[in-house]
Coordinates of C-alpha atoms (C1' of nucleotides) in Angstrom, one line a residue:
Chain A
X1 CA 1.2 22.9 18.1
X2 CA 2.3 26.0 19.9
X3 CA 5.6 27.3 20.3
X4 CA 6.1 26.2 24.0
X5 CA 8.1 29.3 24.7
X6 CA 4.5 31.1 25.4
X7 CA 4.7 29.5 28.7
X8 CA 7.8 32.0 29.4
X9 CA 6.5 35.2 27.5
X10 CA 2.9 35.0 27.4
X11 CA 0.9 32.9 29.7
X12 CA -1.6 35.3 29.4
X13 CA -2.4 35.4 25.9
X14 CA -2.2 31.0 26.7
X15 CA -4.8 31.5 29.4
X16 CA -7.0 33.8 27.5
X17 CA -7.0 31.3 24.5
X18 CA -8.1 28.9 26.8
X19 CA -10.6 30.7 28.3
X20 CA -12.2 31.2 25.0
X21 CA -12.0 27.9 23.8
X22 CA -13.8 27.2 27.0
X23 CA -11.1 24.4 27.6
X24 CA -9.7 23.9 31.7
X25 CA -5.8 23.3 31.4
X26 CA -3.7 23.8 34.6
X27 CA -0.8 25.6 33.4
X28 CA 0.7 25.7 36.6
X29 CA 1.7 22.3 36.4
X30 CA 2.2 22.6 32.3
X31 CA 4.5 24.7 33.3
X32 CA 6.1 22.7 35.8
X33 CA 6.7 20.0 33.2
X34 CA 8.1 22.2 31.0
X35 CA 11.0 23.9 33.5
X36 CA 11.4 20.1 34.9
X37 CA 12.3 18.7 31.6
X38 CA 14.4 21.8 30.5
X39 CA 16.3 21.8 33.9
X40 CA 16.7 17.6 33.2
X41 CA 18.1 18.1 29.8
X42 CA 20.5 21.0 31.0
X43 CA 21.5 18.3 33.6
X44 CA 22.4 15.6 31.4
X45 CA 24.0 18.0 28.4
X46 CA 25.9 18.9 31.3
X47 CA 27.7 15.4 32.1
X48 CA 27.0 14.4 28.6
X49 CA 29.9 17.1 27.6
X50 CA 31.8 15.7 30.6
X51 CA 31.7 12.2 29.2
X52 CA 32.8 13.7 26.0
X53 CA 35.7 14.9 27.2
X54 CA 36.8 11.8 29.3
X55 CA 36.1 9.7 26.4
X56 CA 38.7 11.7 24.2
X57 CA 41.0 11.3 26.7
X58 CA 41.0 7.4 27.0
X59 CA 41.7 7.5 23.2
X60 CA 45.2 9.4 24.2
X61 CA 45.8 7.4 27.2
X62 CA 48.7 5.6 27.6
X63 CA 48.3 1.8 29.2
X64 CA 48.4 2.5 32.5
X65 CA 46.2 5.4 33.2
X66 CA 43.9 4.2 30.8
X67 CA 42.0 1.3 32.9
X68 CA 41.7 3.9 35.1
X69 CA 40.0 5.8 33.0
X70 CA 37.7 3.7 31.7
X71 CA 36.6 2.6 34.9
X72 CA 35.6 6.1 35.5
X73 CA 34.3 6.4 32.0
X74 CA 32.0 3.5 32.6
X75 CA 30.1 4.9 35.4
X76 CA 29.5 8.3 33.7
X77 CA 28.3 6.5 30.9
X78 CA 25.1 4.6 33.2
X79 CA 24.4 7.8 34.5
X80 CA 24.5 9.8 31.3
X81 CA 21.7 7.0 30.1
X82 CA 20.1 7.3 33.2
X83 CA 19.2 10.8 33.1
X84 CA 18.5 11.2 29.4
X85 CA 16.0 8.8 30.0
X86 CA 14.7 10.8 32.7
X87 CA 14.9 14.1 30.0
X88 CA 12.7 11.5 27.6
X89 CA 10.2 10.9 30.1
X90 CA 9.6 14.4 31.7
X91 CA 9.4 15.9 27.6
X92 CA 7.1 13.2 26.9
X93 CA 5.5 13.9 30.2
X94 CA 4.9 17.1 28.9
X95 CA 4.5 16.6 25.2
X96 CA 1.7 14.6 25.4
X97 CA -0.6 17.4 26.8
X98 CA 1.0 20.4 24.8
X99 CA 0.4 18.9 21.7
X100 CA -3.6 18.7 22.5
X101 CA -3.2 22.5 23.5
X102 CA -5.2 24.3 20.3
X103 CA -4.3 26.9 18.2
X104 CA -4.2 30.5 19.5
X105 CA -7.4 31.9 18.8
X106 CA -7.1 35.4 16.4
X107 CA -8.2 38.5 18.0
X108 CA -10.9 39.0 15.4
X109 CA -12.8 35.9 16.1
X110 CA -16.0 36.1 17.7
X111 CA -16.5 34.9 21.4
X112 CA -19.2 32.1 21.6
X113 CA -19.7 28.2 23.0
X114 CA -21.3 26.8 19.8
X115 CA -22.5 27.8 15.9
X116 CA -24.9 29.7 17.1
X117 CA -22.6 32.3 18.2
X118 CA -21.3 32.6 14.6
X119 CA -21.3 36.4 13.4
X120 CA -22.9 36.8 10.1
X121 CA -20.7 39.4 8.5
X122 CA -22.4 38.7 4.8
X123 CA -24.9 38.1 2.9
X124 CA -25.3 37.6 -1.2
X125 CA -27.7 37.1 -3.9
X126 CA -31.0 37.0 -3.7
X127 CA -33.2 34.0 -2.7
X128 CA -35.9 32.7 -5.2
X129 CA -39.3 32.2 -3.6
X130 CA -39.8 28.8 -4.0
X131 CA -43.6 27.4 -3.4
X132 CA -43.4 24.1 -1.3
X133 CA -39.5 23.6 -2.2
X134 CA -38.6 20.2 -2.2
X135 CA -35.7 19.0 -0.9
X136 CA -33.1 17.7 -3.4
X137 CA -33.0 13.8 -3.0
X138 CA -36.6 14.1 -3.6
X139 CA -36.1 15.9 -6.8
X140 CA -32.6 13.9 -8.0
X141 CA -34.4 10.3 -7.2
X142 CA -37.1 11.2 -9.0
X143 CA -35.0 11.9 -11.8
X144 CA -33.4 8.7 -11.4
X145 CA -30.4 11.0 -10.4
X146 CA -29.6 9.7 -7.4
X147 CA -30.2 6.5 -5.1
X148 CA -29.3 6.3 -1.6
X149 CA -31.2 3.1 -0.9
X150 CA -29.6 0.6 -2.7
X151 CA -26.4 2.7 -1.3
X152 CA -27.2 1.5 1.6
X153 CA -27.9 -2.2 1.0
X154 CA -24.1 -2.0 -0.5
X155 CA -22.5 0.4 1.9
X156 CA -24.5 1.4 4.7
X157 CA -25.8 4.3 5.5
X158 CA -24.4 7.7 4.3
X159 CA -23.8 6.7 0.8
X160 CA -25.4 7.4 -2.3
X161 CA -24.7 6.2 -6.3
X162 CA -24.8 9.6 -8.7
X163 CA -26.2 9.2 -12.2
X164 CA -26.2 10.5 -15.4
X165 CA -26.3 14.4 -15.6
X166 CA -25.3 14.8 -12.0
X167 CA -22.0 12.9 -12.7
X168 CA -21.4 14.9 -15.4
X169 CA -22.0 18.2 -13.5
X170 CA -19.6 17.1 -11.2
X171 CA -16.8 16.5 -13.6
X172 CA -17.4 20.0 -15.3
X173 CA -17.5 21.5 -11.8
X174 CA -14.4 20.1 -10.6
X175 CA -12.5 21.0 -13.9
X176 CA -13.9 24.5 -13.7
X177 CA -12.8 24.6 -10.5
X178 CA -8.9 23.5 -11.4
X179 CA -9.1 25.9 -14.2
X180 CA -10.2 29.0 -12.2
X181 CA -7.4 28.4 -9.5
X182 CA -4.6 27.6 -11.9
X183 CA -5.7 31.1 -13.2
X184 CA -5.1 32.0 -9.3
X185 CA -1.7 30.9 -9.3
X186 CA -2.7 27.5 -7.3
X187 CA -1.0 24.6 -8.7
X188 CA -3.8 21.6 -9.5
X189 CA -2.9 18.7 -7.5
X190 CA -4.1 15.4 -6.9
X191 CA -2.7 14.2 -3.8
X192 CA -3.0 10.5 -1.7
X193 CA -5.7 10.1 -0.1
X194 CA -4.3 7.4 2.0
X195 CA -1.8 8.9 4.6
X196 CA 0.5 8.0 7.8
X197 CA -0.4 9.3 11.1
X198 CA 2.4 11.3 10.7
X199 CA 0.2 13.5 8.5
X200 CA -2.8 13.5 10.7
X201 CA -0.8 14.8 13.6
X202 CA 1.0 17.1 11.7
X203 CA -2.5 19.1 10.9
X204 CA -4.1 18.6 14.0
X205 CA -7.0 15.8 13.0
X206 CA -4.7 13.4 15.7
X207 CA -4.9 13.3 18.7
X208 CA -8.7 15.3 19.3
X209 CA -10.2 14.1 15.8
X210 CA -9.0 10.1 15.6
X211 CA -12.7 8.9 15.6
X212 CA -13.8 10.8 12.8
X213 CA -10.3 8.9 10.5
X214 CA -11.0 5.9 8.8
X215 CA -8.1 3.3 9.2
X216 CA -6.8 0.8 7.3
X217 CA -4.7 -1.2 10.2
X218 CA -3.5 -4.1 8.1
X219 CA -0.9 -1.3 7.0
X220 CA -1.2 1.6 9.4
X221 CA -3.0 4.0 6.1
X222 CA -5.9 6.0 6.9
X223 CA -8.3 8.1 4.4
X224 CA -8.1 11.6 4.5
X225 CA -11.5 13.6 5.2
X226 CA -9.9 16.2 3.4
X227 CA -6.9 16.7 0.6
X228 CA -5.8 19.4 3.5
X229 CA -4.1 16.4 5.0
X230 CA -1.9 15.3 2.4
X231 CA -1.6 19.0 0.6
X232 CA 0.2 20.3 3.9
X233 CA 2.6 17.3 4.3
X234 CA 3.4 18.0 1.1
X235 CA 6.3 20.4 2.7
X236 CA 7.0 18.8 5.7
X237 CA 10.4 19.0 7.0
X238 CA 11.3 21.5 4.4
X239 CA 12.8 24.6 4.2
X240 CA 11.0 27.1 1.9
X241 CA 12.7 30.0 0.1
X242 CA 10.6 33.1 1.7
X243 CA 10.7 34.6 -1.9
X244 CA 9.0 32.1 -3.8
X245 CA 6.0 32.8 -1.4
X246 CA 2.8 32.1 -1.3
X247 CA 2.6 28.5 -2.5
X248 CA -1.1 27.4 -3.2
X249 CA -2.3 24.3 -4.2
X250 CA -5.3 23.4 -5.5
X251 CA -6.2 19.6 -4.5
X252 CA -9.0 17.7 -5.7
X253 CA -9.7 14.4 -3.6
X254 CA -12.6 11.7 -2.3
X255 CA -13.0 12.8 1.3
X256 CA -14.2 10.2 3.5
X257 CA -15.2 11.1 7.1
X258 CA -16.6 8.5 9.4
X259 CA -18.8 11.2 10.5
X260 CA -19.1 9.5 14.4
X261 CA -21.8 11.2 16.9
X262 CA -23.9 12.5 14.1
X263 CA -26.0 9.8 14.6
X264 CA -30.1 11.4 13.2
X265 CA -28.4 14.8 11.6
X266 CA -29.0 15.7 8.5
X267 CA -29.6 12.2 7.2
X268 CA -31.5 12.9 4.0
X269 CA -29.9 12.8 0.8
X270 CA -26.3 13.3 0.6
X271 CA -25.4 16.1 2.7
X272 CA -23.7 14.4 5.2
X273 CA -22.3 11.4 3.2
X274 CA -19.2 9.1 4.3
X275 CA -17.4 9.4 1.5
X276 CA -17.5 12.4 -0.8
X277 CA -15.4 15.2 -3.8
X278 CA -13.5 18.4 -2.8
X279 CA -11.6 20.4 -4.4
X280 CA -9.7 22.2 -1.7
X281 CA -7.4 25.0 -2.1
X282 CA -4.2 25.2 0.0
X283 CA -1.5 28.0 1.1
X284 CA 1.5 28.2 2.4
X285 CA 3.0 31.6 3.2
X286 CA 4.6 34.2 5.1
X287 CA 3.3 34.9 8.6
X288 CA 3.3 38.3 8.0
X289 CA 0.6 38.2 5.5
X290 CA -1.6 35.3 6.0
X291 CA -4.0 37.5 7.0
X292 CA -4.2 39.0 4.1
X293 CA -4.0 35.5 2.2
X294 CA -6.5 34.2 4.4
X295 CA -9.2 37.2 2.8
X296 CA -7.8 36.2 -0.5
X297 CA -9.3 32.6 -0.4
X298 CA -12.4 33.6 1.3
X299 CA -12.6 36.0 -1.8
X300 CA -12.1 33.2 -4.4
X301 CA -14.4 30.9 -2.4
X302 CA -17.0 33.4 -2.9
X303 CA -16.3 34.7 -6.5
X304 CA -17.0 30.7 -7.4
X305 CA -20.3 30.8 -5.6
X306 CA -21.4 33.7 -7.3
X307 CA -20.1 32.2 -10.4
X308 CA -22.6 29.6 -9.8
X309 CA -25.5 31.7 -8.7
X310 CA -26.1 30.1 -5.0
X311 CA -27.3 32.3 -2.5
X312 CA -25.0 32.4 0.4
X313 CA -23.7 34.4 3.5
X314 CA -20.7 34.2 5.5
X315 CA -20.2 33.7 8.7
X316 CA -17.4 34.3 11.2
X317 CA -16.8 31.2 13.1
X318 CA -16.6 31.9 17.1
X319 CA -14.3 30.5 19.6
X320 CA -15.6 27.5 20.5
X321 CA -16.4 26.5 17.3
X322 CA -13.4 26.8 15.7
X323 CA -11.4 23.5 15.1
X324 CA -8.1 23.0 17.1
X325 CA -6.0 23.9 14.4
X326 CA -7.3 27.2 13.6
X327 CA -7.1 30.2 14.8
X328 CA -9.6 32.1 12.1
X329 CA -12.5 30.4 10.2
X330 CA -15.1 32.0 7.6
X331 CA -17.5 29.8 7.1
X332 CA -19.5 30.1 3.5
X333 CA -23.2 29.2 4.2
X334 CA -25.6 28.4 0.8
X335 CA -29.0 28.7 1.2
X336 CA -31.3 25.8 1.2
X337 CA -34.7 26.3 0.1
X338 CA -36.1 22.8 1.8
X339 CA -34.5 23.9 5.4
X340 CA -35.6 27.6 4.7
X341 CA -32.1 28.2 6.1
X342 CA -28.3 28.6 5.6
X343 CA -25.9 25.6 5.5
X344 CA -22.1 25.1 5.5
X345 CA -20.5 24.7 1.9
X346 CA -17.3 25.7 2.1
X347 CA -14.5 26.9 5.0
X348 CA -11.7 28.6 5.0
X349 CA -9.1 28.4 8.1
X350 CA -5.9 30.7 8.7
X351 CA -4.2 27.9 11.2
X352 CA -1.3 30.3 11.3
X353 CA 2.0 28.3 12.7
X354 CA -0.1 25.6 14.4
X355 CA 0.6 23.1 11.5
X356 CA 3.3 24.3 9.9
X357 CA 5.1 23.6 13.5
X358 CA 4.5 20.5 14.1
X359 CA 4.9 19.1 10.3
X360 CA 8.3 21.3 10.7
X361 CA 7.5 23.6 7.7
X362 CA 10.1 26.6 7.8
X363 CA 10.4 29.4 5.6
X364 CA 13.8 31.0 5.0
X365 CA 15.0 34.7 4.3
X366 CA 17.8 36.5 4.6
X367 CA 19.7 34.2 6.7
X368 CA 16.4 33.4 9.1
X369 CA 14.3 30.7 9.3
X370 CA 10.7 30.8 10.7
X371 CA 8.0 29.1 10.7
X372 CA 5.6 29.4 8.2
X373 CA 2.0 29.8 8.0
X374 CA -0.8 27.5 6.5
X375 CA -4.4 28.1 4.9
X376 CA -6.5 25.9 3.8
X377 CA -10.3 26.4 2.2
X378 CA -12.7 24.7 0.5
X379 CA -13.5 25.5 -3.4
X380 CA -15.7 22.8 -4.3
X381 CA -17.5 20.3 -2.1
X382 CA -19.4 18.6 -4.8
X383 CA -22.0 16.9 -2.9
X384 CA -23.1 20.1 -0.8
X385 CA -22.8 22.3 -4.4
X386 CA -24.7 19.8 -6.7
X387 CA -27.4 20.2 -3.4
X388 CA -27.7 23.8 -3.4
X389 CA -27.9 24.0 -7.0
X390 CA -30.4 21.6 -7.3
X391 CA -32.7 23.1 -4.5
X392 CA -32.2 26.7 -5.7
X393 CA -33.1 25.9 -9.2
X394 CA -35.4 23.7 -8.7
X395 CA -39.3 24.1 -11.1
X396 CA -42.0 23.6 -9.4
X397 CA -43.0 20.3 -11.2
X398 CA -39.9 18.7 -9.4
X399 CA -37.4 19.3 -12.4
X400 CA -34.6 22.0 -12.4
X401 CA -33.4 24.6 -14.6
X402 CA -30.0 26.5 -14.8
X403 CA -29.8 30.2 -15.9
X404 CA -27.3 30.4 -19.5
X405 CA -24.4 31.1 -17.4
X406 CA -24.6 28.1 -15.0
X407 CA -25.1 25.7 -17.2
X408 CA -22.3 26.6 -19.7
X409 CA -20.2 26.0 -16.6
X410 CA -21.8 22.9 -15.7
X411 CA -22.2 21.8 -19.0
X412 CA -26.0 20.8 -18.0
X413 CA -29.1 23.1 -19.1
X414 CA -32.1 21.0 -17.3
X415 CA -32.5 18.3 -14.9
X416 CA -35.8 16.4 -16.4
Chain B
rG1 C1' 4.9 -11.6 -3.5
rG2 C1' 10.4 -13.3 -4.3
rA3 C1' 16.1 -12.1 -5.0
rG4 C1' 19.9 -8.6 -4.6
rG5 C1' 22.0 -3.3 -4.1
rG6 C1' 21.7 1.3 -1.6
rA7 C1' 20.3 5.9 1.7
rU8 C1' 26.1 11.0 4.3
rG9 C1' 25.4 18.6 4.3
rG10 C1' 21.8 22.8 -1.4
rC11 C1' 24.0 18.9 -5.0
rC12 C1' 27.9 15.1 -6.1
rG13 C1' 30.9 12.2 -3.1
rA14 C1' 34.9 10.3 0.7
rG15 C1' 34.9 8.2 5.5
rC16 C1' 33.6 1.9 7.7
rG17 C1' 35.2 2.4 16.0
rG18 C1' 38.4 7.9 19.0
rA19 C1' 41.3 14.6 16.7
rC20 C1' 34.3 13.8 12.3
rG21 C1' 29.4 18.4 12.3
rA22 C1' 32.0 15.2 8.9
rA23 C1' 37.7 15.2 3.4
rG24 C1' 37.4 16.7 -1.7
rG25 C1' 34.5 18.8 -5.6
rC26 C1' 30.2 21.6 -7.5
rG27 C1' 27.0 25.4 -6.4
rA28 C1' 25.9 29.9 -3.5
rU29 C1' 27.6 34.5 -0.9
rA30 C1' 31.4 38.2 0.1
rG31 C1' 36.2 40.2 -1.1
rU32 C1' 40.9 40.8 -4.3
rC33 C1' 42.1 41.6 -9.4
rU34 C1' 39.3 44.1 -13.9
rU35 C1' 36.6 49.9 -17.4
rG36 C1' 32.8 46.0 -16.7
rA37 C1' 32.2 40.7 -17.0
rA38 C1' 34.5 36.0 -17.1
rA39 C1' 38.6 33.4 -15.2
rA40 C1' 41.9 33.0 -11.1
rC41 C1' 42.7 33.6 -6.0
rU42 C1' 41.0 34.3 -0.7
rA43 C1' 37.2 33.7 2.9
rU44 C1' 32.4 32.2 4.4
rU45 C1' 28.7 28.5 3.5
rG46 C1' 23.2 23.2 7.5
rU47 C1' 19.3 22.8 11.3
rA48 C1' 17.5 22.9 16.2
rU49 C1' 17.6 23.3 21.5
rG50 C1' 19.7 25.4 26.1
rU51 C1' 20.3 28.4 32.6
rA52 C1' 24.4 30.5 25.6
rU53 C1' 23.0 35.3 23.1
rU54 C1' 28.2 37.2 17.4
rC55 C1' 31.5 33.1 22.5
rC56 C1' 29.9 28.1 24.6
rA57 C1' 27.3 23.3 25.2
rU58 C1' 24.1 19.4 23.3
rA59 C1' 21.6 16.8 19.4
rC60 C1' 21.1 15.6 14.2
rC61 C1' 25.2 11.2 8.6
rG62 C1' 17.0 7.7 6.2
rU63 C1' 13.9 6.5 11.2
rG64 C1' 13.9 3.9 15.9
rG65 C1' 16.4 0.7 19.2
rG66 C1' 21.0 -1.9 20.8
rU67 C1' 26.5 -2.9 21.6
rU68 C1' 30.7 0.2 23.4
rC69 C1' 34.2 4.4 28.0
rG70 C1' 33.3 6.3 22.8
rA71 C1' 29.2 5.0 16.7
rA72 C1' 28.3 8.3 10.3
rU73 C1' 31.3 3.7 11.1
rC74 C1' 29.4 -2.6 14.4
rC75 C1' 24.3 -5.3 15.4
rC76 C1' 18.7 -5.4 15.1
rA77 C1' 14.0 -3.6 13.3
rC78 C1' 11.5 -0.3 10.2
rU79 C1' 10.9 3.3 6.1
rC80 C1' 12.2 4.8 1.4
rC81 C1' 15.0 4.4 -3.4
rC82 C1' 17.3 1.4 -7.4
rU83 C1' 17.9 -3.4 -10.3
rC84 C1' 15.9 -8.3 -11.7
rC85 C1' 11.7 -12.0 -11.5
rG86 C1' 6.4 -12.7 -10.9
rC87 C1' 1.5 -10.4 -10.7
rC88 C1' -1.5 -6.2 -12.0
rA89 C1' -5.4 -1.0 -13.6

RNA sequence: GGAGGGAUGGCCGAGCGGACGAAGGCGAUAGUCUUGAAAACUAUUGUAUGUAUUCCAUACCGUGGGUUCGAAUCCCACUCCCUCCGCCA
């Protein structure tokens, strides 16, 4: 959420945004809403302290004047009530459309509608030239590695059972993982991955995102897509010592993502699966330098990449693509030898205030408060990184092959 | 799942219808004293909003409603914590 005091200082910079997100708000009559409910509320503060007052004097009455009183007292009191619930309408009035307004969008961000507008600002390693590359359920289900079929018969589509090998590359992946960002200074952390909307609206997935949320009504729970959810609530409502900043946390969590509208994309394999493993790093820190923190976790994002020998660019996210919650977005890209192209494996979003206001995380020094800012950014997402490792080392008699140094990290020499 | 007890400021803890934004203590900060430190003493010590900008007003005593002229205090619902019983990876 934004601070709703840029109606006052900055409209411009609001209608900019907007224009950019390529979003039609009328913040004439935002704005409207805002000074009606302020003017309300200055109204009924007003009587409110007059009530106050006449109610401390009925306690010092004597007999006589009191009834008086009282009678007076009584009628204040109906329209105090009556005008606070005026105030509570006209901020809910209001509310209810500033809290869908998106993040402020960072100067450095690329303009652009879609992905397509996405500025390639890297590129690393070198890509193998792979004869008739196969993609990598082909190769894993032939290997008895992976089976998406009987998944399927179980759970539906978008699910997949991992075997053997690939099960244990994911365990020495995610523990590699934890052990590289604990060197980092990122505390590992496995959070709930069943949350309150509280936590949903509090990083921006509720209202825009609800479809994409699993629920559990029976007790108003709902699985996470990400450990993002549950790794910034972990402050909420605090007040941080400035000092002791940056806080990172290193979450690892099942992410499930009901993945609505992406009905026919990207439905080989497990790519885009319903239920998956992250390991998600996590920041909270000083406005003045999440920029600067924001570089750092693209940095580590990439040094574990290279670590693990994919070949990958990275892409600054436009505009229009950028979730509501952000307001800067690098997306890593792997290459995938079977699409002959570059896909999304890991993200990393500065979302500045946007969260940290409305889960009410502050930061304190010197006296002030502010509010803080939150990263977040992915360091692992197993299923995407257990497909570009098996596509990029991939033989060509459908097995694969890790260099030395990948497989002591993923404890696995040859899929066969 | 059943039966009880509880939730107050950074912490402990009093208040149980009017002078309470909240006693007292601890802690923290500043000052006095001291060669320095400790001790002692003194003062300060939450957050947010506003048509207020070192003043003032309003809100906040787990959360949301209600009763009342007036609620930390009474009533209702919810959440969380503790104890006991049952069940359980």
């Amino acid at each position: 959420m934004l601070d709703p005091a840029i109606l006052k200082n900055d409209i411009e910079s609001l209608e900019l945004n907007l224009e950019r997100r390529n979003l039609d708000v009328d913040l004439k009559e935002l704005t409207a809403l805002d000074e009606l409910r302020r003017e309300l509320r200055f109204e009924a503060e007003k009587l409110r302290s007059e009530q106050k007052t006449l109610g401390k004097q009925i306690a010092s009455a004597d007999e006589k004047t009191k009834n008086e009183l009282l009678d007076q007292a009584s009628q204040m009191s109906e329209k105090v009530k009556e005008l606070f619930e005026k105030v509570d309408v006209a901020d809910k009035n209001f509310m209810d459309i500033w809290i869908k307004i998106p993040n402020l969008i960072s100067t450095t961000s690329p303009d652009g509608i879609s992905d397509k507008e996405n500025s390639e600002i890297k590129k690393f390693g070198e890509i193998r030239n792979i004869n008739n590359p196969k993609d990598h359920l082909e190769i894993a289900e032939s290997l008895g590695l992976i089976d998406v079929q009987k998944a399927s018969e179980v759970s539906g589509s978008r699910f997949s059972y991992l075997f053997g090998d690939l099960v244990k590359i994911e365990f020495n992946l995610v523990l590699w993982a934890m052990q590289q960002l604990s060197d980092k200074g990122f505390k590992p952390t496995i959070p709930p991955v069943l949350v309150r909307e509280n936590a949903l609206y509090g990083t921006g997935f509720f209202p825009d995102d609800a479809e994409q949320v699993y629920e559990i009504p029976n007790d108003d729970l709902y699985l996470v897509g990400t450990s993002e959810v549950p790794l910034a609530a972990l402050h909420s409502n605090e007040i941080l010592d400035t000092a002791t900043l940056p806080i990172r946390y290193a979450g690892f969590s099942t992410c499930f993502r009901r993945e609505a509208g992406t009905y026919g994309k990207d439905t080989t394999g497990i790519f885009r699966v319903h239920q998956f493993d992250k390991v998600e790093m996590f920041s909270f820190c000083d406005p003045e330098k999440s920029e600067e923190e924001h570089k750092f976790i693209l940095s580590v994002e990439e040094e574990l990449l290279q670590a693990l020998e994919i070949p990958y660019r990275v892409v600054d996210v436009c505009a229009g693509d950028l979730g509501s919650s952000a307001s800067k977005k690098y997306d890593i890209e792997a290459w995938i030898p079977s699409q002959q192209t570059y896909r999304e494996v890991t993200s990393c979003s500065n979302t500045t205030d946007f969260q940290a206001r409305r889960l009410n995380i502050r930061g304190k020094a010197d006296g002030e408060t502010n509010v803080l800012h939150t990263l977040n950014g992915t360091a692992i997402a197993v299923g995407r990184i257990l497909i570009a490792l098996i596509e990029n080392n991939q033989t060509e008699d459908g097995k694969v092959e890790f260099s030395d140094s990948v497989a002591e990290i993923i404890g696995v020499k040859n899929l066969s």
